[in-house]
mmCIF file with all atom_site columns, C-alpha atoms in Angstrom:
data_model
loop_
_atom_site.group_PDB
_atom_site.id
_atom_site.type_symbol
_atom_site.label_atom_id
_atom_site.label_alt_id
_atom_site.label_comp_id
_atom_site.label_asym_id
_atom_site.label_entity_id
_atom_site.label_seq_id
_atom_site.pdbx_PDB_ins_code
_atom_site.Cartn_x
_atom_site.Cartn_y
_atom_site.Cartn_z
_atom_site.occupancy
_atom_site.B_iso_or_equiv
_atom_site.pdbx_formal_charge
_atom_site.auth_seq_id
_atom_site.auth_comp_id
_atom_site.auth_asym_id
_atom_site.auth_atom_id
_atom_site.pdbx_PDB_model_num
ATOM 1   C CA . UNK A 1 1   ? 0.914   21.984  37.265  1.00 0.00 ? 1   UNK A CA 1
ATOM 2   C CA . UNK A 1 2   ? -2.520  20.573  37.764  1.00 0.00 ? 2   UNK A CA 1
ATOM 3   C CA . UNK A 1 3   ? -2.135  16.817  37.169  1.00 0.00 ? 3   UNK A CA 1
ATOM 4   C CA . UNK A 1 4   ? -4.837  14.504  35.872  1.00 0.00 ? 4   UNK A CA 1
ATOM 5   C CA . UNK A 1 5   ? -8.226  13.452  37.088  1.00 0.00 ? 5   UNK A CA 1
ATOM 6   C CA . UNK A 1 6   ? -9.272  9.861   36.503  1.00 0.00 ? 6   UNK A CA 1
ATOM 7   C CA . UNK A 1 7   ? -5.869  8.859   35.144  1.00 0.00 ? 7   UNK A CA 1
ATOM 8   C CA . UNK A 1 8   ? -6.708  5.145   35.427  1.00 0.00 ? 8   UNK A CA 1
ATOM 9   C CA . UNK A 1 9   ? -9.574  5.533   32.926  1.00 0.00 ? 9   UNK A CA 1
ATOM 10  C CA . UNK A 1 10  ? -7.316  7.494   30.571  1.00 0.00 ? 10  UNK A CA 1
ATOM 11  C CA . UNK A 1 11  ? -4.758  4.645   30.704  1.00 0.00 ? 11  UNK A CA 1
ATOM 12  C CA . UNK A 1 12  ? -7.454  2.407   29.212  1.00 0.00 ? 12  UNK A CA 1
ATOM 13  C CA . UNK A 1 13  ? -9.112  4.889   26.847  1.00 0.00 ? 13  UNK A CA 1
ATOM 14  C CA . UNK A 1 14  ? -6.078  6.458   25.177  1.00 0.00 ? 14  UNK A CA 1
ATOM 15  C CA . UNK A 1 15  ? -4.458  3.248   23.847  1.00 0.00 ? 15  UNK A CA 1
ATOM 16  C CA . UNK A 1 16  ? -7.848  2.059   22.564  1.00 0.00 ? 16  UNK A CA 1
ATOM 17  C CA . UNK A 1 17  ? -8.540  5.363   20.811  1.00 0.00 ? 17  UNK A CA 1
ATOM 18  C CA . UNK A 1 18  ? -5.082  5.379   19.202  1.00 0.00 ? 18  UNK A CA 1
ATOM 19  C CA . UNK A 1 19  ? -5.570  1.783   18.043  1.00 0.00 ? 19  UNK A CA 1
ATOM 20  C CA . UNK A 1 20  ? -9.077  2.454   16.678  1.00 0.00 ? 20  UNK A CA 1
ATOM 21  C CA . UNK A 1 21  ? -8.227  5.764   15.007  1.00 0.00 ? 21  UNK A CA 1
ATOM 22  C CA . UNK A 1 22  ? -4.736  5.032   13.633  1.00 0.00 ? 22  UNK A CA 1
ATOM 23  C CA . UNK A 1 23  ? -4.413  1.259   13.763  1.00 0.00 ? 23  UNK A CA 1
ATOM 24  C CA . UNK A 1 24  ? -1.140  1.432   15.676  1.00 0.00 ? 24  UNK A CA 1
ATOM 25  C CA . UNK A 1 25  ? -0.083  0.461   19.182  1.00 0.00 ? 25  UNK A CA 1
ATOM 26  C CA . UNK A 1 26  ? 1.258   3.098   21.527  1.00 0.00 ? 26  UNK A CA 1
ATOM 27  C CA . UNK A 1 27  ? 2.619   2.673   25.030  1.00 0.00 ? 27  UNK A CA 1
ATOM 28  C CA . UNK A 1 28  ? 0.754   4.801   27.540  1.00 0.00 ? 28  UNK A CA 1
ATOM 29  C CA . UNK A 1 29  ? 2.479   5.222   30.884  1.00 0.00 ? 29  UNK A CA 1
ATOM 30  C CA . UNK A 1 30  ? 1.276   6.835   34.089  1.00 0.00 ? 30  UNK A CA 1
ATOM 31  C CA . UNK A 1 31  ? 4.014   8.942   35.646  1.00 0.00 ? 31  UNK A CA 1
ATOM 32  C CA . UNK A 1 32  ? 4.063   11.304  38.602  1.00 0.00 ? 32  UNK A CA 1
ATOM 33  C CA . UNK A 1 33  ? 6.010   14.368  39.570  1.00 0.00 ? 33  UNK A CA 1
ATOM 34  C CA . UNK A 1 34  ? 5.640   16.430  42.713  1.00 0.00 ? 34  UNK A CA 1
ATOM 35  C CA . UNK A 1 35  ? 2.700   14.267  43.747  1.00 0.00 ? 35  UNK A CA 1
ATOM 36  C CA . UNK A 1 36  ? 0.809   14.927  40.480  1.00 0.00 ? 36  UNK A CA 1
ATOM 37  C CA . UNK A 1 37  ? 0.068   12.286  37.861  1.00 0.00 ? 37  UNK A CA 1
ATOM 38  C CA . UNK A 1 38  ? 0.580   12.745  34.139  1.00 0.00 ? 38  UNK A CA 1
ATOM 39  C CA . UNK A 1 39  ? 0.529   10.465  31.112  1.00 0.00 ? 39  UNK A CA 1
ATOM 40  C CA . UNK A 1 40  ? 3.378   9.742   28.725  1.00 0.00 ? 40  UNK A CA 1
ATOM 41  C CA . UNK A 1 41  ? 2.446   8.443   25.259  1.00 0.00 ? 41  UNK A CA 1
ATOM 42  C CA . UNK A 1 42  ? 5.248   6.651   23.414  1.00 0.00 ? 42  UNK A CA 1
ATOM 43  C CA . UNK A 1 43  ? 4.824   5.980   19.694  1.00 0.00 ? 43  UNK A CA 1
ATOM 44  C CA . UNK A 1 44  ? 7.713   4.142   18.097  1.00 0.00 ? 44  UNK A CA 1
ATOM 45  C CA . UNK A 1 45  ? 8.748   4.898   14.503  1.00 0.00 ? 45  UNK A CA 1
ATOM 46  C CA . UNK A 1 46  ? 6.544   2.998   12.084  1.00 0.00 ? 46  UNK A CA 1
ATOM 47  C CA . UNK A 1 47  ? 7.901   1.291   8.963   1.00 0.00 ? 47  UNK A CA 1
ATOM 48  C CA . UNK A 1 48  ? 4.679   1.881   7.040   1.00 0.00 ? 48  UNK A CA 1
ATOM 49  C CA . UNK A 1 49  ? 2.501   4.940   6.522   1.00 0.00 ? 49  UNK A CA 1
ATOM 50  C CA . UNK A 1 50  ? -0.301  5.430   9.021   1.00 0.00 ? 50  UNK A CA 1
ATOM 51  C CA . UNK A 1 51  ? -3.666  6.737   7.930   1.00 0.00 ? 51  UNK A CA 1
ATOM 52  C CA . UNK A 1 52  ? -6.059  8.797   9.981   1.00 0.00 ? 52  UNK A CA 1
ATOM 53  C CA . UNK A 1 53  ? -9.704  8.552   8.943   1.00 0.00 ? 53  UNK A CA 1
ATOM 54  C CA . UNK A 1 54  ? -8.652  7.229   5.542   1.00 0.00 ? 54  UNK A CA 1
ATOM 55  C CA . UNK A 1 55  ? -6.254  10.095  4.857   1.00 0.00 ? 55  UNK A CA 1
ATOM 56  C CA . UNK A 1 56  ? -2.474  10.115  4.708   1.00 0.00 ? 56  UNK A CA 1
ATOM 57  C CA . UNK A 1 57  ? -0.516  13.151  5.751   1.00 0.00 ? 57  UNK A CA 1
ATOM 58  C CA . UNK A 1 58  ? 3.131   14.082  5.340   1.00 0.00 ? 58  UNK A CA 1
ATOM 59  C CA . UNK A 1 59  ? 5.078   16.492  7.506   1.00 0.00 ? 59  UNK A CA 1
ATOM 60  C CA . UNK A 1 60  ? 7.494   18.788  5.733   1.00 0.00 ? 60  UNK A CA 1
ATOM 61  C CA . UNK A 1 61  ? 9.218   21.140  8.155   1.00 0.00 ? 61  UNK A CA 1
ATOM 62  C CA . UNK A 1 62  ? 6.521   22.861  10.163  1.00 0.00 ? 62  UNK A CA 1
ATOM 63  C CA . UNK A 1 63  ? 3.731   22.145  7.669   1.00 0.00 ? 63  UNK A CA 1
ATOM 64  C CA . UNK A 1 64  ? 1.509   19.120  7.238   1.00 0.00 ? 64  UNK A CA 1
ATOM 65  C CA . UNK A 1 65  ? 0.378   18.165  3.751   1.00 0.00 ? 65  UNK A CA 1
ATOM 66  C CA . UNK A 1 66  ? -2.382  15.733  2.864   1.00 0.00 ? 66  UNK A CA 1
ATOM 67  C CA . UNK A 1 67  ? -1.159  13.217  0.305   1.00 0.00 ? 67  UNK A CA 1
ATOM 68  C CA . UNK A 1 68  ? -3.510  12.543  -2.616  1.00 0.00 ? 68  UNK A CA 1
ATOM 69  C CA . UNK A 1 69  ? -3.362  11.054  -6.101  1.00 0.00 ? 69  UNK A CA 1
ATOM 70  C CA . UNK A 1 70  ? 0.088   10.379  -7.535  1.00 0.00 ? 70  UNK A CA 1
ATOM 71  C CA . UNK A 1 71  ? 1.816   11.893  -4.509  1.00 0.00 ? 71  UNK A CA 1
ATOM 72  C CA . UNK A 1 72  ? 0.063   9.371   -2.261  1.00 0.00 ? 72  UNK A CA 1
ATOM 73  C CA . UNK A 1 73  ? 0.820   6.492   -4.635  1.00 0.00 ? 73  UNK A CA 1
ATOM 74  C CA . UNK A 1 74  ? 4.504   7.434   -4.822  1.00 0.00 ? 74  UNK A CA 1
ATOM 75  C CA . UNK A 1 75  ? 4.728   7.890   -1.056  1.00 0.00 ? 75  UNK A CA 1
ATOM 76  C CA . UNK A 1 76  ? 3.109   4.526   -0.281  1.00 0.00 ? 76  UNK A CA 1
ATOM 77  C CA . UNK A 1 77  ? 5.218   2.698   -2.840  1.00 0.00 ? 77  UNK A CA 1
ATOM 78  C CA . UNK A 1 78  ? 8.417   4.270   -1.499  1.00 0.00 ? 78  UNK A CA 1
ATOM 79  C CA . UNK A 1 79  ? 7.536   3.458   2.116   1.00 0.00 ? 79  UNK A CA 1
ATOM 80  C CA . UNK A 1 80  ? 6.590   -0.141  1.352   1.00 0.00 ? 80  UNK A CA 1
ATOM 81  C CA . UNK A 1 81  ? 9.517   -0.699  -1.034  1.00 0.00 ? 81  UNK A CA 1
ATOM 82  C CA . UNK A 1 82  ? 7.118   -1.679  -3.810  1.00 0.00 ? 82  UNK A CA 1
ATOM 83  C CA . UNK A 1 83  ? 7.978   -0.834  -7.409  1.00 0.00 ? 83  UNK A CA 1
ATOM 84  C CA . UNK A 1 84  ? 5.366   0.327   -9.915  1.00 0.00 ? 84  UNK A CA 1
ATOM 85  C CA . UNK A 1 85  ? 5.930   -2.712  -12.126 1.00 0.00 ? 85  UNK A CA 1
ATOM 86  C CA . UNK A 1 86  ? 4.983   -5.038  -9.262  1.00 0.00 ? 86  UNK A CA 1
ATOM 87  C CA . UNK A 1 87  ? 1.613   -3.364  -8.752  1.00 0.00 ? 87  UNK A CA 1
ATOM 88  C CA . UNK A 1 88  ? -1.474  -5.314  -9.693  1.00 0.00 ? 88  UNK A CA 1
ATOM 89  C CA . UNK A 1 89  ? -4.534  -4.032  -11.478 1.00 0.00 ? 89  UNK A CA 1
ATOM 90  C CA . UNK A 1 90  ? -7.779  -5.614  -10.351 1.00 0.00 ? 90  UNK A CA 1
ATOM 91  C CA . UNK A 1 91  ? -10.978 -6.042  -12.350 1.00 0.00 ? 91  UNK A CA 1
ATOM 92  C CA . UNK A 1 92  ? -8.992  -6.418  -15.569 1.00 0.00 ? 92  UNK A CA 1
ATOM 93  C CA . UNK A 1 93  ? -8.957  -9.562  -17.624 1.00 0.00 ? 93  UNK A CA 1
ATOM 94  C CA . UNK A 1 94  ? -6.664  -10.362 -20.532 1.00 0.00 ? 94  UNK A CA 1
ATOM 95  C CA . UNK A 1 95  ? -9.548  -9.751  -22.939 1.00 0.00 ? 95  UNK A CA 1
ATOM 96  C CA . UNK A 1 96  ? -9.677  -6.137  -21.674 1.00 0.00 ? 96  UNK A CA 1
ATOM 97  C CA . UNK A 1 97  ? -6.113  -5.569  -22.874 1.00 0.00 ? 97  UNK A CA 1
ATOM 98  C CA . UNK A 1 98  ? -5.299  -4.174  -26.309 1.00 0.00 ? 98  UNK A CA 1
ATOM 99  C CA . UNK A 1 99  ? -4.911  -6.964  -28.916 1.00 0.00 ? 99  UNK A CA 1
ATOM 100 C CA . UNK A 1 100 ? -2.646  -4.781  -31.058 1.00 0.00 ? 100 UNK A CA 1
ATOM 101 C CA . UNK A 1 101 ? -0.218  -4.439  -28.137 1.00 0.00 ? 101 UNK A CA 1
ATOM 102 C CA . UNK A 1 102 ? 0.025   -8.217  -27.942 1.00 0.00 ? 102 UNK A CA 1
ATOM 103 C CA . UNK A 1 103 ? 0.663   -8.390  -31.681 1.00 0.00 ? 103 UNK A CA 1
ATOM 104 C CA . UNK A 1 104 ? 3.434   -5.776  -31.428 1.00 0.00 ? 104 UNK A CA 1
ATOM 105 C CA . UNK A 1 105 ? 4.982   -7.545  -28.444 1.00 0.00 ? 105 UNK A CA 1
ATOM 106 C CA . UNK A 1 106 ? 4.983   -10.899 -30.237 1.00 0.00 ? 106 UNK A CA 1
ATOM 107 C CA . UNK A 1 107 ? 6.449   -9.392  -33.414 1.00 0.00 ? 107 UNK A CA 1
ATOM 108 C CA . UNK A 1 108 ? 9.238   -7.586  -31.546 1.00 0.00 ? 108 UNK A CA 1
ATOM 109 C CA . UNK A 1 109 ? 10.016  -10.581 -29.281 1.00 0.00 ? 109 UNK A CA 1
ATOM 110 C CA . UNK A 1 110 ? 10.407  -12.738 -32.394 1.00 0.00 ? 110 UNK A CA 1
ATOM 111 C CA . UNK A 1 111 ? 12.431  -10.102 -34.283 1.00 0.00 ? 111 UNK A CA 1
ATOM 112 C CA . UNK A 1 112 ? 14.846  -9.615  -31.363 1.00 0.00 ? 112 UNK A CA 1
ATOM 113 C CA . UNK A 1 113 ? 15.291  -13.347 -30.872 1.00 0.00 ? 113 UNK A CA 1
ATOM 114 C CA . UNK A 1 114 ? 14.156  -13.177 -27.263 1.00 0.00 ? 114 UNK A CA 1
ATOM 115 C CA . UNK A 1 115 ? 11.366  -15.647 -27.984 1.00 0.00 ? 115 UNK A CA 1
ATOM 116 C CA . UNK A 1 116 ? 10.813  -18.248 -30.689 1.00 0.00 ? 116 UNK A CA 1
ATOM 117 C CA . UNK A 1 117 ? 7.772   -18.683 -32.924 1.00 0.00 ? 117 UNK A CA 1
ATOM 118 C CA . UNK A 1 118 ? 6.879   -21.754 -30.852 1.00 0.00 ? 118 UNK A CA 1
ATOM 119 C CA . UNK A 1 119 ? 7.093   -19.656 -27.665 1.00 0.00 ? 119 UNK A CA 1
ATOM 120 C CA . UNK A 1 120 ? 4.680   -17.144 -29.165 1.00 0.00 ? 120 UNK A CA 1
ATOM 121 C CA . UNK A 1 121 ? 2.226   -19.583 -30.726 1.00 0.00 ? 121 UNK A CA 1
ATOM 122 C CA . UNK A 1 122 ? -0.012  -19.433 -27.644 1.00 0.00 ? 122 UNK A CA 1
ATOM 123 C CA . UNK A 1 123 ? -3.046  -17.459 -26.541 1.00 0.00 ? 123 UNK A CA 1
ATOM 124 C CA . UNK A 1 124 ? -2.659  -14.016 -25.009 1.00 0.00 ? 124 UNK A CA 1
ATOM 125 C CA . UNK A 1 125 ? -3.831  -15.460 -21.672 1.00 0.00 ? 125 UNK A CA 1
ATOM 126 C CA . UNK A 1 126 ? -1.100  -18.113 -21.811 1.00 0.00 ? 126 UNK A CA 1
ATOM 127 C CA . UNK A 1 127 ? 1.462   -15.469 -22.792 1.00 0.00 ? 127 UNK A CA 1
ATOM 128 C CA . UNK A 1 128 ? 0.550   -13.305 -19.787 1.00 0.00 ? 128 UNK A CA 1
ATOM 129 C CA . UNK A 1 129 ? 0.940   -16.323 -17.495 1.00 0.00 ? 129 UNK A CA 1
ATOM 130 C CA . UNK A 1 130 ? 4.181   -17.482 -19.179 1.00 0.00 ? 130 UNK A CA 1
ATOM 131 C CA . UNK A 1 131 ? 5.692   -14.007 -18.749 1.00 0.00 ? 131 UNK A CA 1
ATOM 132 C CA . UNK A 1 132 ? 4.719   -14.140 -15.051 1.00 0.00 ? 132 UNK A CA 1
ATOM 133 C CA . UNK A 1 133 ? 2.479   -11.110 -15.388 1.00 0.00 ? 133 UNK A CA 1
ATOM 134 C CA . UNK A 1 134 ? -0.488  -12.785 -13.706 1.00 0.00 ? 134 UNK A CA 1
ATOM 135 C CA . UNK A 1 135 ? -0.700  -12.318 -9.960  1.00 0.00 ? 135 UNK A CA 1
ATOM 136 C CA . UNK A 1 136 ? -1.699  -15.263 -7.802  1.00 0.00 ? 136 UNK A CA 1
ATOM 137 C CA . UNK A 1 137 ? -5.011  -13.930 -6.584  1.00 0.00 ? 137 UNK A CA 1
ATOM 138 C CA . UNK A 1 138 ? -8.311  -13.239 -8.218  1.00 0.00 ? 138 UNK A CA 1
ATOM 139 C CA . UNK A 1 139 ? -10.616 -10.391 -7.386  1.00 0.00 ? 139 UNK A CA 1
ATOM 140 C CA . UNK A 1 140 ? -14.171 -10.598 -6.071  1.00 0.00 ? 140 UNK A CA 1
ATOM 141 C CA . UNK A 1 141 ? -15.484 -10.995 -9.619  1.00 0.00 ? 141 UNK A CA 1
ATOM 142 C CA . UNK A 1 142 ? -13.223 -13.971 -10.312 1.00 0.00 ? 142 UNK A CA 1
ATOM 143 C CA . UNK A 1 143 ? -11.061 -11.961 -12.704 1.00 0.00 ? 143 UNK A CA 1
ATOM 144 C CA . UNK A 1 144 ? -7.308  -12.351 -12.412 1.00 0.00 ? 144 UNK A CA 1
ATOM 145 C CA . UNK A 1 145 ? -5.163  -9.564  -11.083 1.00 0.00 ? 145 UNK A CA 1
ATOM 146 C CA . UNK A 1 146 ? -2.750  -8.492  -13.797 1.00 0.00 ? 146 UNK A CA 1
ATOM 147 C CA . UNK A 1 147 ? 0.575   -6.872  -12.970 1.00 0.00 ? 147 UNK A CA 1
ATOM 148 C CA . UNK A 1 148 ? 0.834   -3.366  -14.348 1.00 0.00 ? 148 UNK A CA 1
ATOM 149 C CA . UNK A 1 149 ? 3.831   -3.098  -16.639 1.00 0.00 ? 149 UNK A CA 1
#
C-alpha cells in the first residue's frame, strides 16, 4: 500500500468534480489503515437517471450501453414514472394539428354519446383545453405545450 499524497486537497476536489460532472452529491471520507490515508467515495442509489457529459448509460451485466433514441426515452420515462400520454410537445400550437383529426374526434364523440353537440360546438383550441390536453406552461415562443396523446 502506498497511501495518498495531498489527501486534504482531494477531499475538496473529488466532491466538486462529481457534482460538476454528474450533478450528484457523493460523500467523500478520509480513512486510514496502517498509518496510510485513503479515500472512500460513497454514492447512494439515485431515484433518477444520471447523465455524464449529456449522455446516459445503462449497465447490463458486465457491459455498459449508451442509451439513445427510443431506448433513452423509454428508460427516462420508466425511471421517472412518467407515462407517454403525459408528455408534452413544445413548439406546437393547435393550428399545427390536423383539422381532419379534430373533425373525426368530434364526429365519433357525438356518435358514441360521450359528448353532446353543444359540448363540441367550440373551437379546436377550446376543445384541447376542455379535454385537459393543454399543459400549464408556454414555451419560449409563447406557444402552448400540448400533451402528446
